[in-house]
């Protein structure tokens, strides 16, 4: 919980002027972001507060700067193996599958999912929804254009997830990068192929203040490395929200160092890296 | 309970294992380890450190509570903070000093949270990460120790720290171990 009166005023201003609520964000990482913003714009906390009050565009920029947007293609291959071998097979007989990436950043996690589903022959039955608070990252996600240099280190994980089977070391598939990406090393571009661009719906959404952004029940919700920026109170609220938004047999996928520890843990059954919705 | 935070990079692994294998079992203090690792070496580190350690090694989950007698290792690819309510908080913010986890991030947060109950120890390493954090611990009233540069495989990190902070002790590994064994 924040104690510094100036920080509290700053947070209250963002809420009163634009409806964002950072009051239950993780203290230390939020303060570090705020300090960085003040340094970058050469403002002290009072200057920062008065500028967000008088300049709405600046306020929106500050909100974007507060968010941490690091993301990767096929981040943590063991999670993708769990999705591939533990979750998706259970959904094999469903006619329609709803998947929500909450806090999708620039979309690399979303395209990882699209690629995996395509390889498993399930893509045509899936509705893929992706949301984030930050509209800049959503625009990047929609365009599907990245810098090759920033992506190249993740291609090893692409191979690990798509070509190797941890349960059967003899299995080895070949999936080329060209199938999914247009890569130009000279121009340093890495583009998602057009036929995979329109498979997901991207939408601005605030997990803290808004209800379910789409009128569906999800088979899978991925919310990875988003809740680490929230305190326990807010995390627990979201675990309940997600429970309400999940289909009775739905699964929640968190980041590799995130877990449900408070009271909402009774509402989920943990299977390895996956939380399955418990229905009483 | 004291809160001992150890930062290290290139050339620090042996010192860390020497420390962990020498402190007593049921150690009454909490230990935090922020060690740079090679990129893409994400697994196996806990196992390697656990082999000879007298205290359990654990990579904390976000919002886990700090307990004495455990050595908490900053997970690969995350910054590790300790919040005022004694809970861990992880973050994937951009690398600082080219490092994630960054020693400065963990040291600064330990300084703010534990103030005079923090002990910072900086070991061998090839960049300047940790210097600012060690100063923060000292400024907040904690105790700061630097491994003797003569003993460091790479002394960039320790000399950078000594340059900006009046450290309490410059010690060889054996003395660091004695210090930690006798810590009340
Ligand atoms: C570190 S990224 C995680 C990206 C991806 N899920 C992954 O694990 O690679 C965290 C994302 O959460 C978003 N975020 C932060 N607060 C949010 C909120 N209140 N509502 C929706 N998204 C939020 C940020 O904008 C950022 O893009």
PDB file of N, CA and C and ligand atoms in Angstrom, chain A residues 25 67-72 75 103 105 109 132-134 205-208 224-226 229-230, chain B residues 92, ligand 1:
ATOM      1  N   UNK A  25      -1.335  -1.201  -7.249  1.00  0.00           N
ATOM      2  CA  UNK A  25      -0.190  -1.754  -7.970  1.00  0.00           C
ATOM      3  C   UNK A  25       0.919  -2.091  -6.960  1.00  0.00           C
ATOM      4  N   UNK A  67       3.263   1.352 -17.531  1.00  0.00           N
ATOM      5  CA  UNK A  67       3.160  -0.076 -17.817  1.00  0.00           C
ATOM      6  C   UNK A  67       4.499  -0.628 -18.306  1.00  0.00           C
ATOM      7  N   UNK A  68       4.752  -1.849 -17.925  1.00  0.00           N
ATOM      8  CA  UNK A  68       5.966  -2.563 -18.350  1.00  0.00           C
ATOM      9  C   UNK A  68       5.544  -3.538 -19.433  1.00  0.00           C
ATOM     10  N   UNK A  69       6.129  -3.428 -20.618  1.00  0.00           N
ATOM     11  CA  UNK A  69       5.595  -4.155 -21.764  1.00  0.00           C
ATOM     12  C   UNK A  69       6.485  -5.272 -22.313  1.00  0.00           C
ATOM     13  N   UNK A  70       7.495  -5.674 -21.578  1.00  0.00           N
ATOM     14  CA  UNK A  70       8.363  -6.736 -22.090  1.00  0.00           C
ATOM     15  C   UNK A  70       7.566  -7.999 -22.397  1.00  0.00           C
ATOM     16  N   UNK A  71       7.841  -8.582 -23.505  1.00  0.00           N
ATOM     17  CA  UNK A  71       7.174  -9.829 -23.871  1.00  0.00           C
ATOM     18  C   UNK A  71       8.063 -10.609 -24.825  1.00  0.00           C
ATOM     19  N   UNK A  72       7.739 -11.864 -25.033  1.00  0.00           N
ATOM     20  CA  UNK A  72       8.595 -12.728 -25.855  1.00  0.00           C
ATOM     21  C   UNK A  72       7.732 -13.660 -26.694  1.00  0.00           C
ATOM     22  N   UNK A  75       7.544 -17.461 -24.823  1.00  0.00           N
ATOM     23  CA  UNK A  75       8.231 -17.307 -23.530  1.00  0.00           C
ATOM     24  C   UNK A  75       7.975 -18.519 -22.646  1.00  0.00           C
ATOM     25  N   UNK A 103      -3.666  -8.591 -20.948  1.00  0.00           N
ATOM     26  CA  UNK A 103      -2.344  -7.966 -20.808  1.00  0.00           C
ATOM     27  C   UNK A 103      -1.411  -8.516 -21.878  1.00  0.00           C
ATOM     28  N   UNK A 105       0.307  -7.043 -24.330  1.00  0.00           N
ATOM     29  CA  UNK A 105       1.438  -6.240 -24.784  1.00  0.00           C
ATOM     30  C   UNK A 105       1.505  -6.211 -26.319  1.00  0.00           C
ATOM     31  N   UNK A 109       2.828 -13.083 -27.461  1.00  0.00           N
ATOM     32  CA  UNK A 109       2.190 -14.247 -26.842  1.00  0.00           C
ATOM     33  C   UNK A 109       0.978 -14.692 -27.671  1.00  0.00           C
ATOM     34  N   UNK A 132      -5.177  -5.043 -23.680  1.00  0.00           N
ATOM     35  CA  UNK A 132      -4.130  -4.398 -22.896  1.00  0.00           C
ATOM     36  C   UNK A 132      -4.602  -2.985 -22.556  1.00  0.00           C
ATOM     37  N   UNK A 133      -3.977  -2.416 -21.539  1.00  0.00           N
ATOM     38  CA  UNK A 133      -4.296  -1.048 -21.138  1.00  0.00           C
ATOM     39  C   UNK A 133      -3.627  -0.032 -22.057  1.00  0.00           C
ATOM     40  N   UNK A 134      -2.520  -0.431 -22.646  1.00  0.00           N
ATOM     41  CA  UNK A 134      -1.655   0.479 -23.389  1.00  0.00           C
ATOM     42  C   UNK A 134      -1.950   0.378 -24.885  1.00  0.00           C
ATOM     43  N   UNK A 205      -8.456  -2.442 -22.868  1.00  0.00           N
ATOM     44  CA  UNK A 205      -9.256  -2.881 -21.725  1.00  0.00           C
ATOM     45  C   UNK A 205      -8.431  -2.734 -20.454  1.00  0.00           C
ATOM     46  N   UNK A 206      -9.065  -2.250 -19.404  1.00  0.00           N
ATOM     47  CA  UNK A 206      -8.394  -2.094 -18.110  1.00  0.00           C
ATOM     48  C   UNK A 206      -8.862  -3.198 -17.174  1.00  0.00           C
ATOM     49  N   UNK A 207      -7.944  -4.073 -16.814  1.00  0.00           N
ATOM     50  CA  UNK A 207      -8.281  -5.203 -15.945  1.00  0.00           C
ATOM     51  C   UNK A 207      -8.750  -4.751 -14.569  1.00  0.00           C
ATOM     52  N   UNK A 208      -8.298  -3.575 -14.145  1.00  0.00           N
ATOM     53  CA  UNK A 208      -8.592  -3.130 -12.784  1.00  0.00           C
ATOM     54  C   UNK A 208     -10.006  -2.576 -12.679  1.00  0.00           C
ATOM     55  N   UNK A 224      -0.233 -13.504 -18.059  1.00  0.00           N
ATOM     56  CA  UNK A 224       1.132 -13.833 -17.629  1.00  0.00           C
ATOM     57  C   UNK A 224       1.948 -12.567 -17.454  1.00  0.00           C
ATOM     58  N   UNK A 225       2.612 -12.486 -16.319  1.00  0.00           N
ATOM     59  CA  UNK A 225       3.495 -11.351 -16.029  1.00  0.00           C
ATOM     60  C   UNK A 225       2.760 -10.012 -16.064  1.00  0.00           C
ATOM     61  N   UNK A 226       1.509 -10.039 -15.700  1.00  0.00           N
ATOM     62  CA  UNK A 226       0.711  -8.822 -15.545  1.00  0.00           C
ATOM     63  C   UNK A 226       0.423  -8.617 -14.058  1.00  0.00           C
ATOM     64  N   UNK A 229       2.602  -6.951 -11.266  1.00  0.00           N
ATOM     65  CA  UNK A 229       2.615  -5.497 -11.043  1.00  0.00           C
ATOM     66  C   UNK A 229       1.501  -5.051 -10.111  1.00  0.00           C
ATOM     67  N   UNK A 230       0.690  -5.999  -9.614  1.00  0.00           N
ATOM     68  CA  UNK A 230      -0.417  -5.690  -8.715  1.00  0.00           C
ATOM     69  C   UNK A 230      -0.108  -6.231  -7.314  1.00  0.00           C
TER      70      UNK A 230
ATOM     71  N   UNK B  92       9.430  -7.523 -14.845  1.00  0.00           N
ATOM     72  CA  UNK B  92      10.191  -7.791 -16.076  1.00  0.00           C
ATOM     73  C   UNK B  92      10.602  -6.493 -16.762  1.00  0.00           C
TER      74      UNK B  92
HETATM   75  C1  LIG C   1       5.065  -7.576 -18.950  1.00  0.00           C
HETATM   76  S1  LIG C   1       3.697  -7.408 -20.048  1.00  0.00           S
HETATM   77  C2  LIG C   1       3.223  -9.099 -20.258  1.00  0.00           C
HETATM   78  C3  LIG C   1       3.033  -9.505 -21.696  1.00  0.00           C
HETATM   79  C4  LIG C   1       2.749 -10.965 -21.949  1.00  0.00           C
HETATM   80  N1  LIG C   1       1.547 -11.413 -21.262  1.00  0.00           N
HETATM   81  C5  LIG C   1       3.928 -11.839 -21.586  1.00  0.00           C
HETATM   82  O1  LIG C   1       3.923 -12.463 -20.519  1.00  0.00           O
HETATM   83  O2  LIG C   1       4.883 -11.913 -22.348  1.00  0.00           O
HETATM   84  C6  LIG C   1       2.446  -6.720 -18.998  1.00  0.00           C
HETATM   85  C7  LIG C   1       1.313  -6.019 -19.748  1.00  0.00           C
HETATM   86  O3  LIG C   1       0.227  -5.755 -18.847  1.00  0.00           O
HETATM   87  C8  LIG C   1      -0.381  -4.551 -19.228  1.00  0.00           C
HETATM   88  N2  LIG C   1      -1.170  -3.978 -18.121  1.00  0.00           N
HETATM   89  C9  LIG C   1      -0.721  -3.377 -16.996  1.00  0.00           C
HETATM   90  N3  LIG C   1      -1.763  -2.948 -16.246  1.00  0.00           N
HETATM   91  C10 LIG C   1      -2.897  -3.325 -16.915  1.00  0.00           C
HETATM   92  C11 LIG C   1      -4.287  -3.172 -16.653  1.00  0.00           C
HETATM   93  N4  LIG C   1      -4.715  -2.530 -15.551  1.00  0.00           N
HETATM   94  N5  LIG C   1      -5.158  -3.651 -17.545  1.00  0.00           N
HETATM   95  C12 LIG C   1      -4.728  -4.293 -18.673  1.00  0.00           C
HETATM   96  N6  LIG C   1      -3.433  -4.480 -18.970  1.00  0.00           N
HETATM   97  C13 LIG C   1      -2.518  -3.983 -18.106  1.00  0.00           C
HETATM   98  C14 LIG C   1       0.792  -3.686 -19.634  1.00  0.00           C
HETATM   99  O4  LIG C   1       0.401  -2.623 -20.490  1.00  0.00           O
HETATM  100  C15 LIG C   1       1.732  -4.689 -20.314  1.00  0.00           C
HETATM  101  O5  LIG C   1       1.602  -4.671 -21.710  1.00  0.00           O
END
